[in-house]
mmCIF file of C-alpha atoms in Angstrom:
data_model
loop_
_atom_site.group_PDB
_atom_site.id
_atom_site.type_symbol
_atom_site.label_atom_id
_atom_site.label_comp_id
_atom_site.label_asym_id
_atom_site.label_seq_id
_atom_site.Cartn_x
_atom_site.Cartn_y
_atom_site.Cartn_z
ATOM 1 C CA UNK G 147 28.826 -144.943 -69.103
ATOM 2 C CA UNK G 148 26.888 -147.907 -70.258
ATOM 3 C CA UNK G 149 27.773 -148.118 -73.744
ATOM 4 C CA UNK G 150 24.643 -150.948 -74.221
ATOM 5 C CA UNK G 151 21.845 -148.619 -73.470
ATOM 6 C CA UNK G 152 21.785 -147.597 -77.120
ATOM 7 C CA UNK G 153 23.770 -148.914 -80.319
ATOM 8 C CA UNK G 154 24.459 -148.105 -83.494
ATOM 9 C CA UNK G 155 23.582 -150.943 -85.756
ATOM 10 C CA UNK G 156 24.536 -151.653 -89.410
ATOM 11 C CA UNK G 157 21.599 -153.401 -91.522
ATOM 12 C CA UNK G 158 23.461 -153.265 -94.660
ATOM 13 C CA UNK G 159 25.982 -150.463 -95.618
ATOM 14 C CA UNK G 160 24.554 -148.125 -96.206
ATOM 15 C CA UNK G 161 21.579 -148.252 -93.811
ATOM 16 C CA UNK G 162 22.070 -148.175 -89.816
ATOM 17 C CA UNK G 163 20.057 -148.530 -86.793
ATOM 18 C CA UNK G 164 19.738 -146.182 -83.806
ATOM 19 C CA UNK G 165 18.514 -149.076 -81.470
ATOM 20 C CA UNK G 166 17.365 -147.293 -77.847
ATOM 21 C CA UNK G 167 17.114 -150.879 -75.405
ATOM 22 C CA UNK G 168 17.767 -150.035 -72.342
ATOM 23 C CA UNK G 169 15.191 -152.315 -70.830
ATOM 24 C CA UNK G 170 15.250 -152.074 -67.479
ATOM 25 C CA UNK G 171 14.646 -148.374 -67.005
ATOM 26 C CA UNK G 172 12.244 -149.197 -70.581
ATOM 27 C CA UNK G 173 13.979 -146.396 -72.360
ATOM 28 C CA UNK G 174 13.145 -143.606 -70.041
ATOM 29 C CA UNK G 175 15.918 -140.255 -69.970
ATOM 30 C CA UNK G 176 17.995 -141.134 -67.513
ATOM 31 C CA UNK G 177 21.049 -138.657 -67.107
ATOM 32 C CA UNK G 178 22.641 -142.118 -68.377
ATOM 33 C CA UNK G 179 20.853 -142.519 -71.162
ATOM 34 C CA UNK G 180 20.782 -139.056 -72.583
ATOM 35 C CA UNK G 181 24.378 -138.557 -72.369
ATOM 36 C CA UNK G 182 24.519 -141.801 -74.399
ATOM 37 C CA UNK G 183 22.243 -140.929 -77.116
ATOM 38 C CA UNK G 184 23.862 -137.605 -77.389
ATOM 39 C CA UNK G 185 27.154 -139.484 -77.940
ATOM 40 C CA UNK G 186 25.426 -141.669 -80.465
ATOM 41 C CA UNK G 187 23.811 -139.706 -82.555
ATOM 42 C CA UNK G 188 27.104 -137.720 -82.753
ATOM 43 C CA UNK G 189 28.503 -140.615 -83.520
ATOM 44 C CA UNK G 190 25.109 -140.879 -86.276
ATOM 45 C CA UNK G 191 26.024 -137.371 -87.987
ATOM 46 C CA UNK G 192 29.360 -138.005 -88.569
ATOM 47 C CA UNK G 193 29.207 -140.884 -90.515
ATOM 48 C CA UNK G 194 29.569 -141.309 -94.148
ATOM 49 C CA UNK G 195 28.365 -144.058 -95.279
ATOM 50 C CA UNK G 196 24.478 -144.293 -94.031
ATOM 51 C CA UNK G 197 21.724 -142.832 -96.670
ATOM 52 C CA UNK G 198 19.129 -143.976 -94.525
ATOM 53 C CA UNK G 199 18.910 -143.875 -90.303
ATOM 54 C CA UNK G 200 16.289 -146.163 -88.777
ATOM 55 C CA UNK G 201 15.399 -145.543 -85.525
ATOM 56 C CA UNK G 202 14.234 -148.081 -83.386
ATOM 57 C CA UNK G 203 13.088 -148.838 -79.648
ATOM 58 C CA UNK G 204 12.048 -151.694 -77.613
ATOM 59 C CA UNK G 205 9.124 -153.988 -78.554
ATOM 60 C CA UNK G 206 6.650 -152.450 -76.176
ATOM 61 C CA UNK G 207 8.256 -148.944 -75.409
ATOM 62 C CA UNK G 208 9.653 -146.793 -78.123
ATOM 63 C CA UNK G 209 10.641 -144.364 -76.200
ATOM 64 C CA UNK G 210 9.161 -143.108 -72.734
ATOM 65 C CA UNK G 211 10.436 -139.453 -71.864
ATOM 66 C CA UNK G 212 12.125 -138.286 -69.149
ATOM 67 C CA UNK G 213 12.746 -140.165 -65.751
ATOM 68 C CA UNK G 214 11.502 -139.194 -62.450
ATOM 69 C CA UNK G 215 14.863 -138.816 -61.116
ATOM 70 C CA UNK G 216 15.459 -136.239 -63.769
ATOM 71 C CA UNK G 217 12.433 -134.453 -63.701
ATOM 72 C CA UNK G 218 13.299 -134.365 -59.531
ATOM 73 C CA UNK G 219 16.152 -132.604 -59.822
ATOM 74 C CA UNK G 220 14.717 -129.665 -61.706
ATOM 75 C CA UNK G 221 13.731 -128.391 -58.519
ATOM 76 C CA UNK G 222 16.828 -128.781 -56.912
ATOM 77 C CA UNK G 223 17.870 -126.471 -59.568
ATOM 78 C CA UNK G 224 21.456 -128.494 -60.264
ATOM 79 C CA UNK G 225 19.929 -129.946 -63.588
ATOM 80 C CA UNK G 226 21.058 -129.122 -67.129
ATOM 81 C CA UNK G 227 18.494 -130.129 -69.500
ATOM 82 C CA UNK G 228 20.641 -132.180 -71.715
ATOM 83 C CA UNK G 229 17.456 -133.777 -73.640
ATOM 84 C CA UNK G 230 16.860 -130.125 -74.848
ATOM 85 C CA UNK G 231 19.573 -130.836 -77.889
ATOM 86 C CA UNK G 232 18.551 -134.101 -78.582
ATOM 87 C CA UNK G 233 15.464 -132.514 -80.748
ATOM 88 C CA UNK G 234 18.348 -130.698 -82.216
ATOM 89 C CA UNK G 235 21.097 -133.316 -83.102
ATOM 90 C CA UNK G 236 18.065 -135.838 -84.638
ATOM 91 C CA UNK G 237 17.645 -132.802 -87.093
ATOM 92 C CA UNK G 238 21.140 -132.615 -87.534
ATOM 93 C CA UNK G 239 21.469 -136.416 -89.433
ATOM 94 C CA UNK G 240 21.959 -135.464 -92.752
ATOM 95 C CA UNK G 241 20.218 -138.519 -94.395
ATOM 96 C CA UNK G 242 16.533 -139.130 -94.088
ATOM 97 C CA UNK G 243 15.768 -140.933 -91.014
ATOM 98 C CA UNK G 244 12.709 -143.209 -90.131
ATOM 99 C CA UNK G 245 11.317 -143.889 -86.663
ATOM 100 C CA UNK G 246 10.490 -147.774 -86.607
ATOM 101 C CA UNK G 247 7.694 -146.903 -83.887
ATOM 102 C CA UNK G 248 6.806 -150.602 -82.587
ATOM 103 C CA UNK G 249 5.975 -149.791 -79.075
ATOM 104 C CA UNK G 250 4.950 -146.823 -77.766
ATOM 105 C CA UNK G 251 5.650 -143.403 -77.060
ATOM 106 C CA UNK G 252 5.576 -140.809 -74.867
ATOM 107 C CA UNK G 253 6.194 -137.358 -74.404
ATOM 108 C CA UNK G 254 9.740 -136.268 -74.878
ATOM 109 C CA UNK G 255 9.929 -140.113 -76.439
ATOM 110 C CA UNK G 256 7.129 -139.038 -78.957
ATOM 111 C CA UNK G 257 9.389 -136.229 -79.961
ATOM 112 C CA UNK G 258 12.131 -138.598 -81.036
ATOM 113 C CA UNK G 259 9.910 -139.763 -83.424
ATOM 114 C CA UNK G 260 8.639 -136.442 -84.637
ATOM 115 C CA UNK G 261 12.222 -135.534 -85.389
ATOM 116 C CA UNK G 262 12.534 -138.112 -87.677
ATOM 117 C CA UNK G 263 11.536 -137.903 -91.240
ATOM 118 C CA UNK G 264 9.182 -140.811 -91.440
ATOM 119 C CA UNK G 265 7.152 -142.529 -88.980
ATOM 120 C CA UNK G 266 5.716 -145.984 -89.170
ATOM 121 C CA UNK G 267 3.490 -146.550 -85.751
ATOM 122 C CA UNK G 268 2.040 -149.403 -84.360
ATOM 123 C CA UNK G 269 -1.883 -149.532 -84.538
ATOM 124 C CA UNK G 270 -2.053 -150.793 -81.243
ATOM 125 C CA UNK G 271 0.025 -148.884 -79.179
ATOM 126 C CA UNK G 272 -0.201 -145.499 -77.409
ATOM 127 C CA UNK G 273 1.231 -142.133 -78.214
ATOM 128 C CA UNK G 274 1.067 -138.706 -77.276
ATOM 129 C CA UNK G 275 2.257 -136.302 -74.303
ATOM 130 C CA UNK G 276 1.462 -136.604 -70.924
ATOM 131 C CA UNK G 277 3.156 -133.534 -69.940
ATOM 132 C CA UNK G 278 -0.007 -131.966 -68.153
ATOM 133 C CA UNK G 279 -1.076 -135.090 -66.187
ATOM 134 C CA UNK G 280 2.267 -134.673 -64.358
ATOM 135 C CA UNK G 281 1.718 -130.748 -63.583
ATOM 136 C CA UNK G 282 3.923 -129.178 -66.261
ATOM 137 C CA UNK G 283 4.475 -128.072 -69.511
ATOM 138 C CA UNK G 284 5.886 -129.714 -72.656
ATOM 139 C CA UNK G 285 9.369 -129.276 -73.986
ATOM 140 C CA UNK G 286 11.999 -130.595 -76.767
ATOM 141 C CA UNK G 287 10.016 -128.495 -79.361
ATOM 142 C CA UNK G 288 6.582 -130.926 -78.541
ATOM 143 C CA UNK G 289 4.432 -127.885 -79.100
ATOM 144 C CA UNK G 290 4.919 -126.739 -82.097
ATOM 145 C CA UNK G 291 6.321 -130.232 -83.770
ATOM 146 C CA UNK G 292 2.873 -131.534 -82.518
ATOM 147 C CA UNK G 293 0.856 -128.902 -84.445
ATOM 148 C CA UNK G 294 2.740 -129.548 -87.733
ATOM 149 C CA UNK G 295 1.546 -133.035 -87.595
ATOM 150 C CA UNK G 296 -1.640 -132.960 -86.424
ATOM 151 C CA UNK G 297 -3.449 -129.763 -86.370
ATOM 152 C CA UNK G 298 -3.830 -127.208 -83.995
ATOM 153 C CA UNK G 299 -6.861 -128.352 -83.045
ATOM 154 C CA UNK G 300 -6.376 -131.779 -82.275
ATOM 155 C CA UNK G 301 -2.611 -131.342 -80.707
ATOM 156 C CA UNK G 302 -4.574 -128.268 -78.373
ATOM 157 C CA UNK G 303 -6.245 -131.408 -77.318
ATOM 158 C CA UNK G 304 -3.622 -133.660 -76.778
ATOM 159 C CA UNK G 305 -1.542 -131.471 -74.849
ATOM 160 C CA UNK G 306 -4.054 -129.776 -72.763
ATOM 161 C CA UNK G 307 -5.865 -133.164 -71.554
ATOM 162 C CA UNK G 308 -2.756 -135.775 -71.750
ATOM 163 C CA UNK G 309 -4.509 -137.981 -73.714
ATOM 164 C CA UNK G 310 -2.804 -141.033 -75.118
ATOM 165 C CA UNK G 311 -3.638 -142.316 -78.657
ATOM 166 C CA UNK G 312 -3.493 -145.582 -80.130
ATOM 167 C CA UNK G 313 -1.461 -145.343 -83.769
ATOM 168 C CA UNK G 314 -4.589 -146.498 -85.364
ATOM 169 C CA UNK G 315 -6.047 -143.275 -84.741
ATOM 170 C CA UNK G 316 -3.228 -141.200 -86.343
ATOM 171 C CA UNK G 317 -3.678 -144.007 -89.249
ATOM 172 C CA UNK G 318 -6.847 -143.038 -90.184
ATOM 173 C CA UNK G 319 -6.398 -139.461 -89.754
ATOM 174 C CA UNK G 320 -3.435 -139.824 -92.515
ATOM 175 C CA UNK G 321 -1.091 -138.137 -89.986
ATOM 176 C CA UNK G 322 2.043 -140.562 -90.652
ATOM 177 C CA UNK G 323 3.479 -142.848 -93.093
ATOM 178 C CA UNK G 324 2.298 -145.897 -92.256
ATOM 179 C CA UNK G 325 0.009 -147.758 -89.278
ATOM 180 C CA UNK G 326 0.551 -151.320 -89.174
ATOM 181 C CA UNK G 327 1.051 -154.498 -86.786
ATOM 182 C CA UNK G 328 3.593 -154.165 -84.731
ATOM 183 C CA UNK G 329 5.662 -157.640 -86.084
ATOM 184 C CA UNK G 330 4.893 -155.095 -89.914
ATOM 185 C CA UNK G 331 6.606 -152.275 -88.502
ATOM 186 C CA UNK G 332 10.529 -152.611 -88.458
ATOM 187 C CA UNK G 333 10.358 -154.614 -91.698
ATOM 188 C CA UNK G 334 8.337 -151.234 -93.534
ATOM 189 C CA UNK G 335 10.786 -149.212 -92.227
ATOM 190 C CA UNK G 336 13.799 -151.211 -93.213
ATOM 191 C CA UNK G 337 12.017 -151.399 -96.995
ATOM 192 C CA UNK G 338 11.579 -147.929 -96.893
ATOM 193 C CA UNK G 339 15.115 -147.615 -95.785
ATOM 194 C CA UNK G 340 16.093 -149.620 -98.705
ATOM 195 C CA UNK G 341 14.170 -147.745 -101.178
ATOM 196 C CA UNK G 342 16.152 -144.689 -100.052
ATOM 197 C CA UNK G 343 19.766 -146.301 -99.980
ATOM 198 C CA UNK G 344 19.329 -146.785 -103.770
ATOM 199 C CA UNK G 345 19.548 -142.712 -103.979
ATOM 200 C CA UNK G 346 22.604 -141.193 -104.323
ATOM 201 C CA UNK G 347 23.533 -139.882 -100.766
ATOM 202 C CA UNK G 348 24.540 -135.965 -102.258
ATOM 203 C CA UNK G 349 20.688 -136.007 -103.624
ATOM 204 C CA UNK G 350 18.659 -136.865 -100.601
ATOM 205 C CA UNK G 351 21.229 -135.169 -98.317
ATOM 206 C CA UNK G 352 20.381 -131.595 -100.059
ATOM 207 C CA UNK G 353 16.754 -132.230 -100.188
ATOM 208 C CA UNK G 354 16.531 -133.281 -96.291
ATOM 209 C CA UNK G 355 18.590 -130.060 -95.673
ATOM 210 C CA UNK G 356 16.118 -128.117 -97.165
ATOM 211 C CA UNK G 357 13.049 -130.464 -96.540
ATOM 212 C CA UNK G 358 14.157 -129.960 -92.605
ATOM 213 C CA UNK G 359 13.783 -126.250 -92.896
ATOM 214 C CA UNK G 360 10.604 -125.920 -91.725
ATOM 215 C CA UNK G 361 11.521 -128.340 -88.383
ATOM 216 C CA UNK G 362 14.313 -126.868 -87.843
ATOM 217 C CA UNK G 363 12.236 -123.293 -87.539
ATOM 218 C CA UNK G 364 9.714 -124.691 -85.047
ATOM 219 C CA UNK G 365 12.584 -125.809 -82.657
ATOM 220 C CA UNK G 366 13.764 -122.506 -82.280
ATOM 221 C CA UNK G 367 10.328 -120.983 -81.915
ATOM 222 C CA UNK G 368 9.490 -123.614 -79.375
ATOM 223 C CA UNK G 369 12.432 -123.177 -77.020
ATOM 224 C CA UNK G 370 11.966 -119.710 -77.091
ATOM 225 C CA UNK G 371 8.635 -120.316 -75.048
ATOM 226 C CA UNK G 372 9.155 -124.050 -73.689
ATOM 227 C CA UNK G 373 12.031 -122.810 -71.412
ATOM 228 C CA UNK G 374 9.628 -119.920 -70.075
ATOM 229 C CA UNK G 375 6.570 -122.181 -69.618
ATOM 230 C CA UNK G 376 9.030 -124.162 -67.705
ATOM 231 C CA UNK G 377 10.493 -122.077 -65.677
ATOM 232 C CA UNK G 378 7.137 -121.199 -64.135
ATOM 233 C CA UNK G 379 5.245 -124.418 -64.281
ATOM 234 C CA UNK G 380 8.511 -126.167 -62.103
ATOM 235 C CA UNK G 381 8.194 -123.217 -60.053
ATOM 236 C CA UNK G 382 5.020 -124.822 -58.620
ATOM 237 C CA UNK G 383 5.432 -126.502 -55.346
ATOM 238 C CA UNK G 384 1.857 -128.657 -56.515
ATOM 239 C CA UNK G 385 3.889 -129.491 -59.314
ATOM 240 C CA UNK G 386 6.686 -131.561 -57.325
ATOM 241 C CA UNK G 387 4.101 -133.430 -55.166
ATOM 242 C CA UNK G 388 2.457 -134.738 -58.059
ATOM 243 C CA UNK G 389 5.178 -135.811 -59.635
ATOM 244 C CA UNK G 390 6.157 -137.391 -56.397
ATOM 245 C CA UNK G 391 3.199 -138.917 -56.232
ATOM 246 C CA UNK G 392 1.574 -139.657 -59.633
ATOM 247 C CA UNK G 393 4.916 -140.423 -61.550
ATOM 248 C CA UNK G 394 4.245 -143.686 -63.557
ATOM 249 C CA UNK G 395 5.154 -143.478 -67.071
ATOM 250 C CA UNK G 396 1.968 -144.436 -69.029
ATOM 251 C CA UNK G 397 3.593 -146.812 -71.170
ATOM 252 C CA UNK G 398 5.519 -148.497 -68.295
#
């Protein structure tokens, strides 16, 4: 295992970093990288000392979802879907956590960041799913997490067409904390972070327990139906040759 795809970084003390940066495969799942950042953020929910968890990505790619390789061998059937728990364990973190969003995001990538409990985005970068445009359905709990932040409207939209957003356009819908330049990003994050770490750790750690409720909810209702949609949309041999094909991550 390559122990540098992702670290765990101390800013201060009390406030660490869950830095994703493995740049050559630009932060895609790889069977590599998810067993890593299961491992991490483990490592994350164990510790003691954090009140605040910032998570952060490359400069141009947050996070990009899962890799073609990966999404291969789901018709091979000799996949388990490791990134499935990774919704879970980012719930999991008992402090509040903050996704420093300075590149973009996509699909199961997005969902890293909609795990978290803020989100400062980038008002030039892209975001959203892209499930569709590769010939299958969404999973990690992207369904119903989308909803909750956006409307059902607008994530029907989303999901159905595979549209990418720039962050502006969640800005001045309201739908996040903050939409800034990207060089403002990491350093609102680390304030808000800050801001936090002055709390005492048994007070924000209840209220993000029960804050999280609602999250927690969703990601049960959304594997429920997730697995089935997948289990038939994979099942389409139209499905494979596009992702043969077509398979470019839009961020990449």
């Amino acid at each position: 295992m390559n122990n540098n795809l992702i670290t765990i970084d101390n800013y201060s003390d009390t406030i660490g970093i869950f830095n994703m940066k493995d740049a050559i495969n630009k932060n895609t799942f790889t069977e590599e990288f998810i067993e890593e950042m299961i491992l991490k953020l483990n490592e994350v929910i164990e510790n003691k000392n954090f009140k605040a968890v910032i998570f952060k990505g490359l400069p141009d790619i947050f996070c990009a979802g899962a890799a073609k390789s990966e999404l291969m061998k789901l018709f091979k059937g000799n996949l388990s879907v490791k990134d499935l728990v990774l919704s879970e364990l980012i719930l999991q973190i008992p402090v509040p956590t903050i996704a420093a969003m300075e590149g973009g995001a996509v699909g199961g990538g997005l969902v890293v960041g909609l795990c978290c409990d803020m989100i400062v985005m980038s008002e030039r970068m892209m975001y959203g799913g892209g499930f569709t445009d590769l010939g299958f359905t969404p999973g990690m709990g992207f369904t119903r997490f989308l909803q909750s932040l956006v409307g059902e409207f607008i994530a029907n939209e989303m999901i159905f067409t595979g549209k990418l957003y720039k962050g502006r356009f969640f800005g001045q819908k309201s739908l996040v904390n903050y939409v800034l330049p990207k060089d403002e990003v990491m350093p609102k994050a680390i304030e808000l972070a800050q801001i936090i770490s002055e709390k005492p750790r048994g007070t924000t750690e209840i209220l993000k327990y029960s804050m999280n409720l609602k999250k927690r909810q969703l990601l049960q209702e959304a594997r429920v139906h997730e697995d089935f949609m997948h289990k038939i949309s994979f099942n389409q041999p139209e499905v494979k040759n596009i992702i043969e094909k077509m398979y470019t991550s839009k961020l990449l």
